[in-house]
Coordinates of C-alpha atoms and ligand atoms in Angstrom, one line a residue:
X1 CA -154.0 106.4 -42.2
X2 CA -152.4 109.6 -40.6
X3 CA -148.3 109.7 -40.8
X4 CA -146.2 108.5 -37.8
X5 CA -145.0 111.8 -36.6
X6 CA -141.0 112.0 -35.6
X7 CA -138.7 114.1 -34.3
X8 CA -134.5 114.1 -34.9
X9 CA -132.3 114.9 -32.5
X10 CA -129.4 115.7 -34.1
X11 CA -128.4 117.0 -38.0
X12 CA -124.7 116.1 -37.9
X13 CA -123.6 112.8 -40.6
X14 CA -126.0 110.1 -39.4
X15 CA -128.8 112.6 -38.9
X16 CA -128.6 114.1 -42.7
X17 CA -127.6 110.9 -43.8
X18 CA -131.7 109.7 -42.2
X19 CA -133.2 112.4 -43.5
X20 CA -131.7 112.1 -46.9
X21 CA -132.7 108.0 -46.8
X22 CA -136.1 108.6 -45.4
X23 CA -136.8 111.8 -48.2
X24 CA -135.2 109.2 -51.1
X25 CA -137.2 106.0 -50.0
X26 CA -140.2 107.6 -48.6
X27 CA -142.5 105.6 -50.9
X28 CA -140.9 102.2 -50.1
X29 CA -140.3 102.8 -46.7
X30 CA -144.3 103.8 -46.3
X31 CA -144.7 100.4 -48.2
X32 CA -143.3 98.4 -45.8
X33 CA -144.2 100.6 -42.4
X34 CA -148.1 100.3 -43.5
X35 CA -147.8 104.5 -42.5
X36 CA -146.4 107.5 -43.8
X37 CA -143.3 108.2 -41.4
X38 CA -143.1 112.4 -41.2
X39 CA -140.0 114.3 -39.6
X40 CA -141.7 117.2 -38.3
X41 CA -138.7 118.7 -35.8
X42 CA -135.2 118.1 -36.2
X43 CA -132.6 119.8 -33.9
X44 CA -129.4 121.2 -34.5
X45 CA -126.9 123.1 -32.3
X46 CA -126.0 125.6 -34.6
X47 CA -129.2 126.4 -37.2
X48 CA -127.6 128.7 -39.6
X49 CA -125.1 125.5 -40.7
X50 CA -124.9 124.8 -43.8
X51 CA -125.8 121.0 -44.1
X52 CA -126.1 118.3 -46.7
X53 CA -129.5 117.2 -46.0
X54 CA -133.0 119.3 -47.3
X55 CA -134.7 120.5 -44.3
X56 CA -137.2 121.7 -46.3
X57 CA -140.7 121.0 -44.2
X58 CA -138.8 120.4 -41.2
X59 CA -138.8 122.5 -38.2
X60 CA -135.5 123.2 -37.0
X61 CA -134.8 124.3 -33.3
X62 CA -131.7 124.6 -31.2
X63 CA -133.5 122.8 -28.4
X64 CA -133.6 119.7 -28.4
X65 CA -135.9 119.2 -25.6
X66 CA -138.4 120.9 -27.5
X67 CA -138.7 118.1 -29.9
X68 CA -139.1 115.6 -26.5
X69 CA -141.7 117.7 -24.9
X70 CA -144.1 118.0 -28.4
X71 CA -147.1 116.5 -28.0
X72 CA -147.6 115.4 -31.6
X73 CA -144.0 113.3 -32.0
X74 CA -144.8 109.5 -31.1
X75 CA -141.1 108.6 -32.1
X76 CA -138.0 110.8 -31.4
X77 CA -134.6 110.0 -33.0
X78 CA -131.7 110.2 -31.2
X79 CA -128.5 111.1 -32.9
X80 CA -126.5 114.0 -30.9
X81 CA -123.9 111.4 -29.2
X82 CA -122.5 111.3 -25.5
X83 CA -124.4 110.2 -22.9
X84 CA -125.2 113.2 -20.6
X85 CA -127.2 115.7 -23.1
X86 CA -128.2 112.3 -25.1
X87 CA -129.3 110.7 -21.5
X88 CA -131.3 113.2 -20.4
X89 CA -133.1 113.7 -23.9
X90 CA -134.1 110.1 -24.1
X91 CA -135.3 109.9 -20.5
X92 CA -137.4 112.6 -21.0
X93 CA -138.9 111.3 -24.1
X94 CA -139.7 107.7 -22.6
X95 CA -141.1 109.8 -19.7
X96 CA -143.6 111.4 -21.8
X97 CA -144.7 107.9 -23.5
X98 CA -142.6 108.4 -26.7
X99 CA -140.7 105.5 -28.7
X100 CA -136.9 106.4 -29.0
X101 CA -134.6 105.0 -31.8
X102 CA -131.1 106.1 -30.9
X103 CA -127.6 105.4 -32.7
X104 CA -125.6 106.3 -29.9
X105 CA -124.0 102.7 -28.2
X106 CA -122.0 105.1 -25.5
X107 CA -125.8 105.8 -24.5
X108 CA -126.8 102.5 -24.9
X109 CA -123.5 100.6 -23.1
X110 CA -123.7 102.9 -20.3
X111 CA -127.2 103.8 -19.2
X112 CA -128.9 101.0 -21.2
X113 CA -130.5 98.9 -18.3
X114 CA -131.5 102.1 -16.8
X115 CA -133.3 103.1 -20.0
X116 CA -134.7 99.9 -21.0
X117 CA -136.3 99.6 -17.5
X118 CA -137.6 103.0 -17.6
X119 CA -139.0 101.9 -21.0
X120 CA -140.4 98.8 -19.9
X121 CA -142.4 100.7 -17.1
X122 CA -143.9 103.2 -19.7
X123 CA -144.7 100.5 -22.6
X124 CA -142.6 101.9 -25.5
X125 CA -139.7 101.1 -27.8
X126 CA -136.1 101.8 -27.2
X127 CA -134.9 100.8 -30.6
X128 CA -130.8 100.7 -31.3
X129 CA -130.0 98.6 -34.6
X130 CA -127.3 101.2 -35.6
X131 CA -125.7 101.7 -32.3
X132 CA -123.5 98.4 -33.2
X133 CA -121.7 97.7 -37.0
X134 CA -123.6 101.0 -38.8
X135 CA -125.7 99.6 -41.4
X136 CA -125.1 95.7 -40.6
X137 CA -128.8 94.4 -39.2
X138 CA -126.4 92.6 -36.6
X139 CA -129.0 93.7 -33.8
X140 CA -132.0 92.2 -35.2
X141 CA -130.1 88.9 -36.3
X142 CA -128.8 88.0 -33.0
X143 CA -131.9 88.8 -31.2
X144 CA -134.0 87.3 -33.8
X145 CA -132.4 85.6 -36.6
X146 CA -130.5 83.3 -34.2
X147 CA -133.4 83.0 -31.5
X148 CA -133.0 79.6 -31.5
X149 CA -129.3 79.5 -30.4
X150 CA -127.2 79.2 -27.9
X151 CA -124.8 81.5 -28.6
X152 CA -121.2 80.6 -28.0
X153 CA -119.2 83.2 -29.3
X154 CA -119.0 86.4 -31.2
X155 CA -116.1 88.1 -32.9
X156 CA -116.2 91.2 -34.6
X157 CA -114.5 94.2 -36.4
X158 CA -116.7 96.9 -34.9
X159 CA -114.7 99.8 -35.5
X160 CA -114.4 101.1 -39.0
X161 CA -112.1 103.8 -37.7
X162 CA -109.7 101.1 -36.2
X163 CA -109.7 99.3 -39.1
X164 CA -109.7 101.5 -41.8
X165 CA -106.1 103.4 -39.9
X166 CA -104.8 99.7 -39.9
X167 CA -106.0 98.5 -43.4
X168 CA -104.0 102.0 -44.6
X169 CA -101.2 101.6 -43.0
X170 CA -100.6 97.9 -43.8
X171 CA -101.5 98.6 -47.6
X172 CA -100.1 101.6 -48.5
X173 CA -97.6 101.9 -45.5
X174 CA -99.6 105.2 -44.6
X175 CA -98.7 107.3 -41.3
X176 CA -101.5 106.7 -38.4
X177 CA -102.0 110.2 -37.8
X178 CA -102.6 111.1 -41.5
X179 CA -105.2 108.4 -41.8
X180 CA -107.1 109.1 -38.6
X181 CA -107.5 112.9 -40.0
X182 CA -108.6 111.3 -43.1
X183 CA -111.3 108.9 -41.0
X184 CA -112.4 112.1 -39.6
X185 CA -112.9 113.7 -42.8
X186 CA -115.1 110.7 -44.2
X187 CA -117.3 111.3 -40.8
X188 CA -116.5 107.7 -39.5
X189 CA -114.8 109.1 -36.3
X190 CA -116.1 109.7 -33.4
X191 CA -116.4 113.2 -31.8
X192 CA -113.4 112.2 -29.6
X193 CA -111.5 110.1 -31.7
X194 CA -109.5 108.1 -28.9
X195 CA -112.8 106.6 -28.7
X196 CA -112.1 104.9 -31.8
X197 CA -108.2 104.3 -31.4
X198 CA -108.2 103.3 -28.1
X199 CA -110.8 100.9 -28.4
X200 CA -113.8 102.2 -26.3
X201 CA -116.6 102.2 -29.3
X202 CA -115.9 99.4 -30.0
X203 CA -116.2 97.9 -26.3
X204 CA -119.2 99.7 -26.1
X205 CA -121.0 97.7 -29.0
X206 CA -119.4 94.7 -27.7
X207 CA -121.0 95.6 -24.6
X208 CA -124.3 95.6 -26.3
X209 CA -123.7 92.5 -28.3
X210 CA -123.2 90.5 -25.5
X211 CA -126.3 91.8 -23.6
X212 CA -128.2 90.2 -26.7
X213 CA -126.8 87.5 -27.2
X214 CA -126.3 85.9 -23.8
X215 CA -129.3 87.5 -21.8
X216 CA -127.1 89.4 -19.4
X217 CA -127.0 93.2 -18.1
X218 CA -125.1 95.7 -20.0
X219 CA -121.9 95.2 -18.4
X220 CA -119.7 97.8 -20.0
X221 CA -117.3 99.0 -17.3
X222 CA -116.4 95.1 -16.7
X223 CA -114.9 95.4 -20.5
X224 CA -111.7 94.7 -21.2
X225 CA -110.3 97.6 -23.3
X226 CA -106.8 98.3 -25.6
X227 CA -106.6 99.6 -28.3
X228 CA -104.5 100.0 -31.7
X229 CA -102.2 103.1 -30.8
X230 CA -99.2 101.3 -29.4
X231 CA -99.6 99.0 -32.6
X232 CA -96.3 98.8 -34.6
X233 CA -95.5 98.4 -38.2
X234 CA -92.4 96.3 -37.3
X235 CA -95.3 93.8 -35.9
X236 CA -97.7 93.8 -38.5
X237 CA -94.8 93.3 -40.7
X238 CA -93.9 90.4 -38.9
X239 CA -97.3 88.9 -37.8
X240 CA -97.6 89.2 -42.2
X241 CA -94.7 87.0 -42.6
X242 CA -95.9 84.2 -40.2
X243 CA -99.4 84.2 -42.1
X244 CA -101.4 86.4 -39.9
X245 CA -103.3 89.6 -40.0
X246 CA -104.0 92.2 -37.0
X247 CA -107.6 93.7 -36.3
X248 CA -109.2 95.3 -33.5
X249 CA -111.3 92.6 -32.6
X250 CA -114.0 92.3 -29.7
X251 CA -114.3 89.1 -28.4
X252 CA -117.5 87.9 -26.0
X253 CA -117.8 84.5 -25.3
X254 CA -118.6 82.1 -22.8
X255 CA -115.9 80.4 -21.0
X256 CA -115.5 78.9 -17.5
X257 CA -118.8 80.0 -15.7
X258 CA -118.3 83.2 -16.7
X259 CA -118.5 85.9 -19.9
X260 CA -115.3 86.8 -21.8
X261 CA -115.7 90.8 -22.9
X262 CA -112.5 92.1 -24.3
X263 CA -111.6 94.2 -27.2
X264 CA -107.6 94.6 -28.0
X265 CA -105.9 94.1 -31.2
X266 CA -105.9 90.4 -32.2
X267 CA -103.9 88.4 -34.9
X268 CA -105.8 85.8 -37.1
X269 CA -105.1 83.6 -40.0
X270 CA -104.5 85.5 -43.0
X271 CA -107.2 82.4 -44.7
X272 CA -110.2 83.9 -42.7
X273 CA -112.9 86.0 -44.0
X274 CA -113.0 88.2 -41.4
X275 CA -109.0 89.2 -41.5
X276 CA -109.5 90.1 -45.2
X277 CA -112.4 92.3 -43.9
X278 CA -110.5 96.0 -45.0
X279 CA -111.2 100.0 -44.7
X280 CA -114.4 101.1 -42.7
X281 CA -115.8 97.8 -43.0
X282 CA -117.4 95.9 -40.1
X283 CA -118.0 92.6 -39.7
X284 CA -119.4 90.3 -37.2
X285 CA -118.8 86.4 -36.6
X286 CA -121.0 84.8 -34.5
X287 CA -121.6 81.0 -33.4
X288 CA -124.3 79.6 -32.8
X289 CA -124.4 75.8 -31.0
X290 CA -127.2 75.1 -33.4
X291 CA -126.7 77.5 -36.6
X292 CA -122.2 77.1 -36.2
X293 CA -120.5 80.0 -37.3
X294 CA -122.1 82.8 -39.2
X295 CA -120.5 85.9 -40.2
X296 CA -122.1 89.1 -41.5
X297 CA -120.5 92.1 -42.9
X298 CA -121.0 95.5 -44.3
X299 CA -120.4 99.6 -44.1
X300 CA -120.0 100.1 -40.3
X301 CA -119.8 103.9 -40.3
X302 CA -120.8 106.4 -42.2
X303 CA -123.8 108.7 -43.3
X304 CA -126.5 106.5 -45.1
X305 CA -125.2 102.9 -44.2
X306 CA -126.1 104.2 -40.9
X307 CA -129.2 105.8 -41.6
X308 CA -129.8 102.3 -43.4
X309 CA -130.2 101.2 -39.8
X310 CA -132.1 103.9 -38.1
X311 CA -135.0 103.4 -40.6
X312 CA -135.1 99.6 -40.3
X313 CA -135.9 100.7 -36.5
X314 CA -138.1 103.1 -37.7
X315 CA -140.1 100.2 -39.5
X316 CA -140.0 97.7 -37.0
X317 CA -141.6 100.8 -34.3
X318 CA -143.8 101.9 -36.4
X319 CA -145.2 98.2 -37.6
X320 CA -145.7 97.4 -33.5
X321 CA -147.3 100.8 -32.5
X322 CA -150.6 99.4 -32.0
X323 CA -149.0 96.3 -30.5
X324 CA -149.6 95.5 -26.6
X325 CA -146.2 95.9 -25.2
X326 CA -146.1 92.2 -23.8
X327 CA -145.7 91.3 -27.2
X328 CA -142.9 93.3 -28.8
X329 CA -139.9 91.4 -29.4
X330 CA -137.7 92.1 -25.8
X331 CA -134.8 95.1 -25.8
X332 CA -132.3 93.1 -24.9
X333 CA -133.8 89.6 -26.6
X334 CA -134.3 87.9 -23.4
X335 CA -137.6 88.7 -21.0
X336 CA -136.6 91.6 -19.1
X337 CA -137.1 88.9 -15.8
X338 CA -135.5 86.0 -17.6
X339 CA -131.5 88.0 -17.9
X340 CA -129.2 85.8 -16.1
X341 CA -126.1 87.9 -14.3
X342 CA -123.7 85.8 -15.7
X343 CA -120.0 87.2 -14.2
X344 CA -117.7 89.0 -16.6
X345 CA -114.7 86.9 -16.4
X346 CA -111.0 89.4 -15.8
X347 CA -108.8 89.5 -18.9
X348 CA -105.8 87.5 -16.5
X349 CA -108.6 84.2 -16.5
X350 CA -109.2 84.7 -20.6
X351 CA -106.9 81.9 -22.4
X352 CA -105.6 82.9 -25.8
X353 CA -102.8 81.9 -27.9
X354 CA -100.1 85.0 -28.1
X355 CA -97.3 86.5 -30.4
X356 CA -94.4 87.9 -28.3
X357 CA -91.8 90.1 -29.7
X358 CA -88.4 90.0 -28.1
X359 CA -85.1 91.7 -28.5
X360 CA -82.5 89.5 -27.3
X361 CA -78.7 90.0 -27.4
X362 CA -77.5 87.0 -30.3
X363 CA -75.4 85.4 -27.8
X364 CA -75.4 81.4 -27.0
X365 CA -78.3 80.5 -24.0
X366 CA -80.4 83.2 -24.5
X367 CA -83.2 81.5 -26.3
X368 CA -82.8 79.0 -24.0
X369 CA -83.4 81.3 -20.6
X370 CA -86.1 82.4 -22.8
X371 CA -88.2 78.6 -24.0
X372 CA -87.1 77.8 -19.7
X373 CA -89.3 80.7 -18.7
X374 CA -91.9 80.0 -21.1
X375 CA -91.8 76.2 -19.4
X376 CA -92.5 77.1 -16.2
X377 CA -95.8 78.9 -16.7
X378 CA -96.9 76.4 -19.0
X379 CA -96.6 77.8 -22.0
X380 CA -96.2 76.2 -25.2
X381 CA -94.2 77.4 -28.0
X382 CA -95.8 77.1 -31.3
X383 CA -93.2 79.1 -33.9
X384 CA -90.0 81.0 -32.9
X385 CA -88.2 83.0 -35.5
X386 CA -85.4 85.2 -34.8
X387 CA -85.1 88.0 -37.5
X388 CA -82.1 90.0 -38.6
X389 CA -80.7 92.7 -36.5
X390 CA -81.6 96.3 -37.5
X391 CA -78.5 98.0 -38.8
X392 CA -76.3 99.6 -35.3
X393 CA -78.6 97.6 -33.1
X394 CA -76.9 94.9 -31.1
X395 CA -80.2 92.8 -30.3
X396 CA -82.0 90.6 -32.8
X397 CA -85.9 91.0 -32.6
X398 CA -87.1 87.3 -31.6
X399 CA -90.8 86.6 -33.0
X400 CA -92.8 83.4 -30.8
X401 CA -96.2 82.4 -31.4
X402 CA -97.3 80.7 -28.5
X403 CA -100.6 78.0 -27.5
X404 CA -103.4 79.2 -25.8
X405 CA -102.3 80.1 -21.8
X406 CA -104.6 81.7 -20.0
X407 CA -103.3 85.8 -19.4
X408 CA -102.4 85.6 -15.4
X409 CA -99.1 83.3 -16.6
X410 CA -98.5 85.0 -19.8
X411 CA -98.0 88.1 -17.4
X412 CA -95.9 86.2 -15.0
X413 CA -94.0 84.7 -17.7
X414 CA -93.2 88.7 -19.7
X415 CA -92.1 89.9 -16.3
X416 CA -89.6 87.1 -15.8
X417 CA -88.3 87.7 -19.4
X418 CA -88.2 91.5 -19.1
X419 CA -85.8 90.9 -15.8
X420 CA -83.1 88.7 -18.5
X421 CA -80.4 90.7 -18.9
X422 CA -79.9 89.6 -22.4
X423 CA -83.3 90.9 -23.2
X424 CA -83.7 94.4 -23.9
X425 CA -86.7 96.7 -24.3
X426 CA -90.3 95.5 -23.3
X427 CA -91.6 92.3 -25.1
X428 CA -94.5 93.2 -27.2
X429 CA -97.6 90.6 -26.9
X430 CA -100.5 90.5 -28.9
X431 CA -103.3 88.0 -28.8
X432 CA -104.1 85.7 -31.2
X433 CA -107.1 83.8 -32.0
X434 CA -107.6 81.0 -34.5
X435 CA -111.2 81.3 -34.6
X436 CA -111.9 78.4 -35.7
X437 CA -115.4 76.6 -36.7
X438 CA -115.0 74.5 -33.5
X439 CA -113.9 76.9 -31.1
X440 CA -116.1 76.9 -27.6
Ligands
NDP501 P1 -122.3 114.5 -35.5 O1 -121.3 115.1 -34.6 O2 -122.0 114.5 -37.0 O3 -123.7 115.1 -35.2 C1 -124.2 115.4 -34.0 C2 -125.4 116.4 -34.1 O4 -125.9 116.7 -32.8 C3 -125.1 117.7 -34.7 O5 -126.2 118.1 -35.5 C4 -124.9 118.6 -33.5 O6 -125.3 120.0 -33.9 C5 -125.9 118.1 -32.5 N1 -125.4 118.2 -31.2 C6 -124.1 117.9 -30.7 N2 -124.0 118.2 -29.4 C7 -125.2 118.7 -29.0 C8 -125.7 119.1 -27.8 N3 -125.0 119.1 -26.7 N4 -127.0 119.5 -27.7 C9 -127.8 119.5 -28.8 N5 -127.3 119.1 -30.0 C10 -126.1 118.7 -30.1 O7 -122.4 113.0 -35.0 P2 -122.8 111.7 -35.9 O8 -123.9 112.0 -36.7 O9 -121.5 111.2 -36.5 O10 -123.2 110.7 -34.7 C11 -124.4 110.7 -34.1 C12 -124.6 109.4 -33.3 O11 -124.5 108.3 -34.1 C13 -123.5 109.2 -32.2 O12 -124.0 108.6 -31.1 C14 -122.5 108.3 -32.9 O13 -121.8 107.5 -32.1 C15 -123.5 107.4 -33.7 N6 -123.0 106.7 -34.9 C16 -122.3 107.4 -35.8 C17 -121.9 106.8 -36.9 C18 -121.1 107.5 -38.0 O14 -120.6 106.9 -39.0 N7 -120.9 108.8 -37.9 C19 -122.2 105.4 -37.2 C20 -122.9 104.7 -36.1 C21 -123.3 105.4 -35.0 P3 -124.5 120.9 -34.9 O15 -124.6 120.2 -36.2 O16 -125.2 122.2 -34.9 O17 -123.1 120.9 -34.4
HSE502 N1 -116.7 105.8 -35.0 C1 -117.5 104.6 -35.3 C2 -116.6 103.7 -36.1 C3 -118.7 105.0 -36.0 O1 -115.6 104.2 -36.6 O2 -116.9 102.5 -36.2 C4 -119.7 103.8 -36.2 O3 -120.2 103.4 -35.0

């Protein structure tokens, strides 16, 4: 049989790291494909590069819409990033009736139900395993490992940057800027890296995960979104002592008729799996009502782990080229006419348990102004410590782990303590979730 024809868009880390996977494993991956898969075109902004991939039998150009527009590519690969360039690139493929594998969940989070219709209309595959937790098959194991679900939750470290900067810091006390250069370096990073710090990647791929796993629109600019760059050591310190460990987590779950989608740093039990998930690592816990939780984990950035996940796609197209399009397995799992527009639910309805950082002035009554204010918005204190006083301060830092409250009182509650007079500075808050087996 002839080789499946491809084109790459894009030989920057995730493009030589496909081209490096695809030259490596050629023989396997034809094994499984049933074809030969040939990269005939790559682009590349700036051709005289030097890269760490062969190019050897590979057309280079410098425009990319030359690859879209050749008549002989059935597949194009999309791995330039963004979503203006990236949009218009992909459009223009589907338009001319090719299949488009793409690692770019900004592209996906953001244009992806215009894409996917456009897709639909034309009968071909829009393909986006590494878009979300690099080389982790996270994609295909929500849409089709736990097809017989209904999912209830999903919680996931989908940032290697994020977590890699806090795993560094926390372990060898290193300086957040110094480690974020050092993400950079190891090509985890985004191309803006306050994508990755401030917690935007990551909503996009929670985003995405959600689409999938509840059968709703891509719903990104109802996200919830904060990231780690106002994160402390002082409260990682602390959060260590009580037993807990802080991650950027991105929570989507379904909670009082509506769909949780929030991404913000989150403290869990030191005793979980997923908080002893370190570095560039990704992983992704998900519960099912029929499968209970399941967690899967793995490289989420970086050259070939992500490659890894463009050639699965890659497979998976090629495999269903002759198929009729009626009988693919869905974009976004669920029949294109079967999504449900399920609200997103605003971060003040979303219940979660809390630690609050306080500095008080160590005088008698204070605590208890503090537990009175915590009373009237319902809040229920689990733990209270008060630590020593740094040396010339005249507060004492006050740590309290709090019950689940949902967010509107918790915010009622910090204004009312920030108007004490014996409590100085802002109160620090961070969510904290148990996530535990039986968690709804
Ligand atoms: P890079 O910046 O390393 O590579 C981007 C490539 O696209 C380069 O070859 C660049 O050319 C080319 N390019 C950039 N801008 C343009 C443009 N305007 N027009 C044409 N070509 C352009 O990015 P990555 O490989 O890291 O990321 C690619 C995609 O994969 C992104 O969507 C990213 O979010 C996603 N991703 C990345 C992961 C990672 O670990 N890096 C993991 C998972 C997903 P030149 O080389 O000449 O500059
Ligand atoms: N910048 C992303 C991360 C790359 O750090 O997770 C993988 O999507």
């Amino acid at each position: 049989m002839k080789p499946v024809k491809i084109g790459i868009l894009g030989l920057g880390t995730v493009g030589c790291g496909t081209v490096n996977v695809l030259v490596r494993n050629g023989q396997e991956i034809s094994r499984r494909a049933g074809r030969e898969i040939k990269i005939v075109q790559a682009s590349a902004r700036d051709l005289d590069k030097k890269r760490p991939c062969s190019t050897d039998g590979i057309k280079l150009v410098a425009d990319p819409r030359e690859i879209v527009r050749n008549p002989e590519i059935e597949i194009v690969v999309e791995l330039i990033g963004g979503h203006d360039v990236a949009l218009e690139l992909v459009l223009e493929a589907i338009a001319n009736g090719k299949h488009v594998i793409t690692a770019n969940k900004a592209l996906i989070a953001i244009h992806g139900n215009e894409i996917f219709a456009q897709a639909q209309k034309k009968g071909v595959m829009v393909a986006f395993e590494a878009a979300v937790a690099g080389g982790i098959p996270i994609i295909k194991s929500v849409r089709e490992g736990l097809a017989g679900n209904r999912i209830e939750w999903i919680a996931g470290i989908i940032n290697g940057t994020s977590n890699f900067i806090l795993s560094e810091m926390r372990d060898k006390g290193a300086d957040f800027a110094d480690v974020l250069k050092e993400a950079q370096r190891l090509g985890y990073a985004e191309t803006d890296p306050a994508f990755d710090v401030e917690g935007v990647d990551a909503a996009h791929k929670l985003t995405i995960l959600a689409a999938i796993a509840f059968g709703i629109p891509l719903k990104f600019k109802q996200a919830y979104i904060e990231g780690i760059s106002r994160i402390t050591r002082m409260d990682v310190q602390y959060a260590e002592e009580l037993g807990y460990r802080l991650k950027l987590l991105g929570i989507a779950r379904r909670a009082g008729g509506g769909v949780e989608l929030r991404v913000h740093p989150t403290l869990i039990p030191e005793r979980r799996l997923i908080a002893n998930v370190e570095g560039a690592m990704n992983a992704v816990l998900v519960k099912g009502d029929a499968v209970g939780p399941t967690m899967f984990y793995g490289a989420g950035a970086g050259a070939e782990p992500t490659a890894s996940a463009v050639i699965a796609d890659l497979v998976d197209v090629v495999r269903t080229l002759t198929a009729d399009p009626n009988h693919r397995v869905p974009h976004q799992a669920f029949q294109p006419d079967a999504l449900t527009d399920t609200p997103i639910l605003p971060i003040e309805e979303v219940e979660t348990s809390y630690y609050l950082r306080l500095h008080a002035l160590d005088r008698p009554g204070v605590l208890a102004d503090v537990t009175r204010i915590l009373a009237d918005q319902q809040i229920s204190i689990e733990a209270i410590l008060q630590k020593e006083p740094s040396i010339g301060e005249d507060t004492v830092p006050v740590i309290i782990l709090t019950q689940r409250v949902k967010e509107k009182n918790m915010n009622e509650a910090i204004k009312r303590l920030e108007k004490l007079s014996s409590i100085k500075r802002q109160v620090a808050r961070i969510r904290l979730e148990h996530l535990n087996a039986d968690w709804k």
